[in-house]
Backbone as CSV, one residue per row, in Angstrom:
resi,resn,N_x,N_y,N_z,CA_x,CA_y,CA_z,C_x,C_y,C_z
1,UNK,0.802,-1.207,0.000,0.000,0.000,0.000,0.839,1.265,0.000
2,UNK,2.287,1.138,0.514,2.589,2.721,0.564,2.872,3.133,-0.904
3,UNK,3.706,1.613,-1.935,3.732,2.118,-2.871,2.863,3.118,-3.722
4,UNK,1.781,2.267,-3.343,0.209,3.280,-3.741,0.193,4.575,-3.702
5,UNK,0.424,5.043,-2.315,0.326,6.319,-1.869,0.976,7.009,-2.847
6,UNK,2.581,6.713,-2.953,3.364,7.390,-3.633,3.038,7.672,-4.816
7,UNK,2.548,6.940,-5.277,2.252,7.030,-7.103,1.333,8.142,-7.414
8,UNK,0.056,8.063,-6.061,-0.983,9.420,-6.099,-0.411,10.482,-6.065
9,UNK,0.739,10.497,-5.451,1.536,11.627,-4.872,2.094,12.176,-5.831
10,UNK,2.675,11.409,-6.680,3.755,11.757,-7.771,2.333,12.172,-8.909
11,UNK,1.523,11.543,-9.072,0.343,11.689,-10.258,-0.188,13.350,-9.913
12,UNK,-0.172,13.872,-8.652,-1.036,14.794,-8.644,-0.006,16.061,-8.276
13,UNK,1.173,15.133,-8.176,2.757,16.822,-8.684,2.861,17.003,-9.884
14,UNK,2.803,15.948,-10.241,2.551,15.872,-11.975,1.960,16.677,-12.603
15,UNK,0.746,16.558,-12.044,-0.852,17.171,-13.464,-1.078,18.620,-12.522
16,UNK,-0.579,18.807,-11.202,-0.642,20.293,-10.386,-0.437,21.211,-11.420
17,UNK,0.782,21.344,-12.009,1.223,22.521,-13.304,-0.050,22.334,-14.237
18,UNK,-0.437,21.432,-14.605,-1.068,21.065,-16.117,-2.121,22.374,-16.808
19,UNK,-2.229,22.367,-18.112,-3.159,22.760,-18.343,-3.085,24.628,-18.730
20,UNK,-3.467,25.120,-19.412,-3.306,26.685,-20.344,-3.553,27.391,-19.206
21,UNK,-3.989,27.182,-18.365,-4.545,28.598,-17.756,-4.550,28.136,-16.100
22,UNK,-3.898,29.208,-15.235,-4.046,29.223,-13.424,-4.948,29.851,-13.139
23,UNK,-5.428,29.193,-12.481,-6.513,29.975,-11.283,-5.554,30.737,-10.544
24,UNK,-5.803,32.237,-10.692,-5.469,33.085,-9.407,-6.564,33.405,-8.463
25,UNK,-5.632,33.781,-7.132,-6.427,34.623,-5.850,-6.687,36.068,-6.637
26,UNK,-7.808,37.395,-6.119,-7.491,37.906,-6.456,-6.699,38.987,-6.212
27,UNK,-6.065,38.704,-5.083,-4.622,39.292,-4.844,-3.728,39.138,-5.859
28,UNK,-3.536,38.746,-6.523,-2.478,37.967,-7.360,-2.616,38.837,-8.325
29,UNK,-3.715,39.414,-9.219,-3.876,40.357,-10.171,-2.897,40.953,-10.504
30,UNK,-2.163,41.683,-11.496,-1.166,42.549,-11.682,-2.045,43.832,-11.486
31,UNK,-1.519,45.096,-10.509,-1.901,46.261,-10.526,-2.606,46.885,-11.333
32,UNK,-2.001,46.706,-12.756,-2.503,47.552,-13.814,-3.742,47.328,-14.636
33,UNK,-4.063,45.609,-13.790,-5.274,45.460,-14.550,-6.152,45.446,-13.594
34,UNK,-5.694,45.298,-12.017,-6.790,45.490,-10.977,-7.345,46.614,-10.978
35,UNK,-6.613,47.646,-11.327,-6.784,49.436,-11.510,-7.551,49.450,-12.429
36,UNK,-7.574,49.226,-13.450,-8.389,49.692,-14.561,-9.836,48.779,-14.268
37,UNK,-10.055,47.492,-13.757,-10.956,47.242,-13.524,-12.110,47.364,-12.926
38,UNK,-11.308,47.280,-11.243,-11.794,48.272,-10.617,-12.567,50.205,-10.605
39,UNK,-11.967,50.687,-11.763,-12.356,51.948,-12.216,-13.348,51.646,-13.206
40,UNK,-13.798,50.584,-13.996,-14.930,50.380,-15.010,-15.708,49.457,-13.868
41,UNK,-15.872,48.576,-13.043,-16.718,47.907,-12.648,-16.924,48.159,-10.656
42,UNK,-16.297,49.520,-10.354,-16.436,49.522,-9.098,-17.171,48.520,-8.172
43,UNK,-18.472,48.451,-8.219,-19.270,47.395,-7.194,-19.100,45.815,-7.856
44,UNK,-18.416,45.871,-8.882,-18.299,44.012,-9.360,-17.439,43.328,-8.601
45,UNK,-18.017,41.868,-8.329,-17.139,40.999,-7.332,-16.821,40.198,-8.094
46,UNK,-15.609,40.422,-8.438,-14.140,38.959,-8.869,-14.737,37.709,-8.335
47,UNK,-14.814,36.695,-9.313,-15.247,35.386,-9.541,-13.802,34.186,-9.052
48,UNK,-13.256,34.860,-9.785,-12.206,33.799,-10.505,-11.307,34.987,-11.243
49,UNK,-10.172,34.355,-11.092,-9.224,34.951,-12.097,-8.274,34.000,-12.843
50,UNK,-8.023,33.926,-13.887,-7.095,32.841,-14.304,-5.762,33.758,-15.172
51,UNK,-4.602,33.465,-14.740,-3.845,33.254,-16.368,-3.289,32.979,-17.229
52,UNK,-3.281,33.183,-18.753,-3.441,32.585,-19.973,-2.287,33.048,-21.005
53,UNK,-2.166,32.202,-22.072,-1.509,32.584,-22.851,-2.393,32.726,-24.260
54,UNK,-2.437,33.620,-25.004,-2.984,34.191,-26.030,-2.003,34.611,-27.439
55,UNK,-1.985,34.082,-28.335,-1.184,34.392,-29.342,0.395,34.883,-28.509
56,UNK,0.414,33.655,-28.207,1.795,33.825,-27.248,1.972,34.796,-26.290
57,UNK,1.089,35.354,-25.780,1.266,36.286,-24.994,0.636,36.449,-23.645
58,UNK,1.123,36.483,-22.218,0.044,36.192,-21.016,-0.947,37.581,-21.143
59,UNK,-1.703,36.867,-20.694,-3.297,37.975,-20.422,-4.115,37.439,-19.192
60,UNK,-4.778,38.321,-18.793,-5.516,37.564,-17.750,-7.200,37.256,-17.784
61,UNK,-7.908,36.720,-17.467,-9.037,36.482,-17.428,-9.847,36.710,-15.968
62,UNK,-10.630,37.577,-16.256,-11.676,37.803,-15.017,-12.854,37.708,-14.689
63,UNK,-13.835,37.342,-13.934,-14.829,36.381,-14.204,-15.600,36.943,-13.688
64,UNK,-16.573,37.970,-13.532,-17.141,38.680,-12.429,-18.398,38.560,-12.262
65,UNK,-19.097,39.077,-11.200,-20.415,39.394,-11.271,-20.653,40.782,-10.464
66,UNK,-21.308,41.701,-11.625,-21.908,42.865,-11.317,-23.471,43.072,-10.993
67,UNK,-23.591,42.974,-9.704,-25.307,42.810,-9.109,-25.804,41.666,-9.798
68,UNK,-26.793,41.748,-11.127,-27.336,40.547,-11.834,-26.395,40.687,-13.201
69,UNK,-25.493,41.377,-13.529,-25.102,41.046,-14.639,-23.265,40.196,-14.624
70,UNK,-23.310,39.025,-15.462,-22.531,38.421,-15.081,-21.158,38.783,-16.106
71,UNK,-20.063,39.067,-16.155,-19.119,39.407,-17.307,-17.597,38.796,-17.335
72,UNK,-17.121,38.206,-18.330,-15.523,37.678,-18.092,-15.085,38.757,-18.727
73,UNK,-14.157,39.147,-18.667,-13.636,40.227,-19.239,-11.496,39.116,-19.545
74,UNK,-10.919,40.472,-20.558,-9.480,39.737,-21.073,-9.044,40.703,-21.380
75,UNK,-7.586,40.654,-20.106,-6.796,42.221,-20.269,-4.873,41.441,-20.073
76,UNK,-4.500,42.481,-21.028,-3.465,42.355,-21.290,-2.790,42.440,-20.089
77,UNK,-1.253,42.842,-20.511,-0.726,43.176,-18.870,-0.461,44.802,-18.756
78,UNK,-0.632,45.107,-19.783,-0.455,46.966,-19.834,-1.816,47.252,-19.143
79,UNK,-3.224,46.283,-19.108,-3.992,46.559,-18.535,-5.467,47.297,-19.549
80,UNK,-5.076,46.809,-20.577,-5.998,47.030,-22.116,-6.575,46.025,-21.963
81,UNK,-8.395,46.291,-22.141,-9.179,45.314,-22.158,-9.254,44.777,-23.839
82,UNK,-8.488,43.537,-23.589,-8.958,42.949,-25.310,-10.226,42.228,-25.806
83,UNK,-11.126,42.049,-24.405,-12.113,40.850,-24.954,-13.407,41.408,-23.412
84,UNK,-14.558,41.755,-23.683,-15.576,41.709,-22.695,-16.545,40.595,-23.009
85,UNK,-17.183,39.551,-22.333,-18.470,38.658,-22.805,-18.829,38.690,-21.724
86,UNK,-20.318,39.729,-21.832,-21.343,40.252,-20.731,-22.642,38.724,-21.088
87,UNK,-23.115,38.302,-20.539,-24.242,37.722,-20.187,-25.686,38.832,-20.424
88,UNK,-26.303,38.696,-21.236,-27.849,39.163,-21.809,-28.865,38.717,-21.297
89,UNK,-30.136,39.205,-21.000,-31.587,38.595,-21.275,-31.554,38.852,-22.860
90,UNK,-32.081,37.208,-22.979,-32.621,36.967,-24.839,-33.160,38.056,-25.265
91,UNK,-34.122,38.439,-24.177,-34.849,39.945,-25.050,-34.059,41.188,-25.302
92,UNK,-32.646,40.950,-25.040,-32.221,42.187,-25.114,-31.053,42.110,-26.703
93,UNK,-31.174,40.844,-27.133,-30.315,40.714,-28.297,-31.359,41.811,-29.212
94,UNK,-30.695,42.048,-30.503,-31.083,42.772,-31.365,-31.766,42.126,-32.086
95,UNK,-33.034,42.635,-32.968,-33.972,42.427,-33.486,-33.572,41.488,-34.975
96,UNK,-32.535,41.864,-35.005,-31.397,41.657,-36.666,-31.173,40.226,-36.173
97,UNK,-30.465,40.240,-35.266,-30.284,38.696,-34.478,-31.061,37.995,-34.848
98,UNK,-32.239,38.200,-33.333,-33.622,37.573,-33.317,-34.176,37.317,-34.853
99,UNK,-34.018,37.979,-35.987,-35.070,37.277,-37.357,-33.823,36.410,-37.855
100,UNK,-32.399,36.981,-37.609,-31.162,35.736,-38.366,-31.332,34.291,-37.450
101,UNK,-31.492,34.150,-36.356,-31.908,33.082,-35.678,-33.159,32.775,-36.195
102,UNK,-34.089,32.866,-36.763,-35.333,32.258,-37.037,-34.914,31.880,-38.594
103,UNK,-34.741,32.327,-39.104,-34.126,32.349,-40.232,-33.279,30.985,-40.186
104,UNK,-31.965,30.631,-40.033,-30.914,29.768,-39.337,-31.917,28.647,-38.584
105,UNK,-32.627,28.565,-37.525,-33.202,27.841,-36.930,-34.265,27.918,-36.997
106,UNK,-35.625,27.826,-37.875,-36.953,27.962,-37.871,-37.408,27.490,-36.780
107,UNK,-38.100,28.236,-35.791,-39.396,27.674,-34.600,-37.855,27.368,-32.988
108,UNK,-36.984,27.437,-33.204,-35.741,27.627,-32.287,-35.943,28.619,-31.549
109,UNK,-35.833,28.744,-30.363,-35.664,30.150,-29.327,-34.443,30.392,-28.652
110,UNK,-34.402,31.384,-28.311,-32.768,31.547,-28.053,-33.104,31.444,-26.292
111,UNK,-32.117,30.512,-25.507,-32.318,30.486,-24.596,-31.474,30.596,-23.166
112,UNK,-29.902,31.423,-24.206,-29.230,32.276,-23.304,-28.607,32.636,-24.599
113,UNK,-28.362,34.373,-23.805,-27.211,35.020,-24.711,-26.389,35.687,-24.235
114,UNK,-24.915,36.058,-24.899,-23.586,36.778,-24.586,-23.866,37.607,-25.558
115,UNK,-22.972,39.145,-25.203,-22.951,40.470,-25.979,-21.178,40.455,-26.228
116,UNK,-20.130,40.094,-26.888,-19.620,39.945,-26.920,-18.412,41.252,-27.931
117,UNK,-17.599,41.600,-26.857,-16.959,42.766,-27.246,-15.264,42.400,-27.037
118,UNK,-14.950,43.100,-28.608,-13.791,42.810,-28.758,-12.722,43.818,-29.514
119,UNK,-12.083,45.164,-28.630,-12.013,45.573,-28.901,-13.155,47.244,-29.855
120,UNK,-13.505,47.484,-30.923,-14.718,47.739,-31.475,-15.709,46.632,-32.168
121,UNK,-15.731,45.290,-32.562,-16.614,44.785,-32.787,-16.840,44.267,-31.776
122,UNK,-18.239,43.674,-31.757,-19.395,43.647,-31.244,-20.014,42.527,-32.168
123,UNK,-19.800,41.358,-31.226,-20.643,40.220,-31.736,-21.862,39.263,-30.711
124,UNK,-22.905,39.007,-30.845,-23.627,38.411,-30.373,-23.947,36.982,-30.161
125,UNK,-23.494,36.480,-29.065,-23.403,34.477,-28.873,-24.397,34.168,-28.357
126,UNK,-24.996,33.339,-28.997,-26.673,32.835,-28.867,-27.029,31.250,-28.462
127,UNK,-27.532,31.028,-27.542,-27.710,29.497,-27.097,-29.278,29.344,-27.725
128,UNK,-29.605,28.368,-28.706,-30.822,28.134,-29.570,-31.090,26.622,-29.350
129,UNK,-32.786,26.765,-28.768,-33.027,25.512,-28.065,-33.925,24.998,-29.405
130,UNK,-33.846,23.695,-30.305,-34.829,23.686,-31.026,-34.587,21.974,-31.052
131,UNK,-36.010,20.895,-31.011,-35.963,19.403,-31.293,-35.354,19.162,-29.941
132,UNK,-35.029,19.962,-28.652,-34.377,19.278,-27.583,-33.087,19.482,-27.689
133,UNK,-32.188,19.739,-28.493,-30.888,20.242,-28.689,-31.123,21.688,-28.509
134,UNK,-29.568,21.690,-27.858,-28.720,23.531,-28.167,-28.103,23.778,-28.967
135,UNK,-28.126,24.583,-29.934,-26.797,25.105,-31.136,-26.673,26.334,-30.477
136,UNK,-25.597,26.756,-30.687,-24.492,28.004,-30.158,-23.955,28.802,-31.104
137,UNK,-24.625,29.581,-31.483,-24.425,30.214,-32.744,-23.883,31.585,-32.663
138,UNK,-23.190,32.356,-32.919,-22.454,34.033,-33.503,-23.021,35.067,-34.894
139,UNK,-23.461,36.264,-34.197,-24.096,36.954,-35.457,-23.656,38.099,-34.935
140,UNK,-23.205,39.248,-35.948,-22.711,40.161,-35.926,-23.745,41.202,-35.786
141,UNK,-24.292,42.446,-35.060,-25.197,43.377,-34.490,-26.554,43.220,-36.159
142,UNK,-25.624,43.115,-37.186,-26.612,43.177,-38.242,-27.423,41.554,-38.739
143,UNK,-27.446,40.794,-37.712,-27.666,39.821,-38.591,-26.722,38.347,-39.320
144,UNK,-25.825,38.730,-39.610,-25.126,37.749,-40.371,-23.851,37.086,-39.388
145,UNK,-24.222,36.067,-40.131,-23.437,34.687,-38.781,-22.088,35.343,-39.291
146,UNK,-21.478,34.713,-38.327,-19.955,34.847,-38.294,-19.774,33.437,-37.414
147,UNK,-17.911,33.001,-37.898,-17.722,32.063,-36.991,-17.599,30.450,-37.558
């Protein structure tokens, strides 16, 4: 049996590193992106923080929740937001959406959505419940899929 032990031991020093992305505390934050965050989301409470590598480059990921609205946000280390995906009520996607989803999925309802900001575009991620399945679909503010 001790051999046993050891092997768990060694298996789980092993796979500890593993994997693209750390969970940070959010102490751990670099300044420059706790600052800027903190100044766009004052009352939001840090979820999770992880970080990542992105076209070779670390960035961090932040996971928040602001009262009822839920948002990950992706900031460099200069502290430039490259990526926001806010959480929607369906009713609040755009109308352009809503007929490209009917369109795309006849008699389908959308039954969660992301507002998804990147930089200046602005794309819309749609969870579409239709036959008992979900499709997960991307449409740009006007309508047309992307993705």
């Amino acid at each position: 049996m001790p051999g046993r032990s050891l092997v768990t031991v060694l298996i789980l020093l092993l796979t500890a590193g593993a994997g693209p992305a750390r969970a940070q505390h959010r102490d751990t934050l670099p300044t420059a992106i706790a600052t800027v965050f903190r100044t766009a989301y004052p009352d939001a409470k840090i979820l999770n923080v992880s970080r990542e590598r992105r076209a070779g480059k670390v960035v961090y990921e932040i996971e928040s929740q602001d009262g009822p609205t839920r948002r990950d946000l992706i900031y460099d280390l200069a502290g430039r937001n490259l990526e926001t995906e806010e959480v929607i009520p369906a009713d609040s996607v755009p109308a352009e959406v809503r007929a490209a989803v009917q369109r795309d999925v006849a008699g389908g309802t959308i039954v969660n959505a992301e507002r998804v900001t990147r930089e200046k575009v602005i794309l819309y991620e749609v969870g579409v419940r239709h036959g008992g399945k979900t499709r997960y679909l991307t449409y740009d503010p006007m309508g047309k899929r992307v993705e």
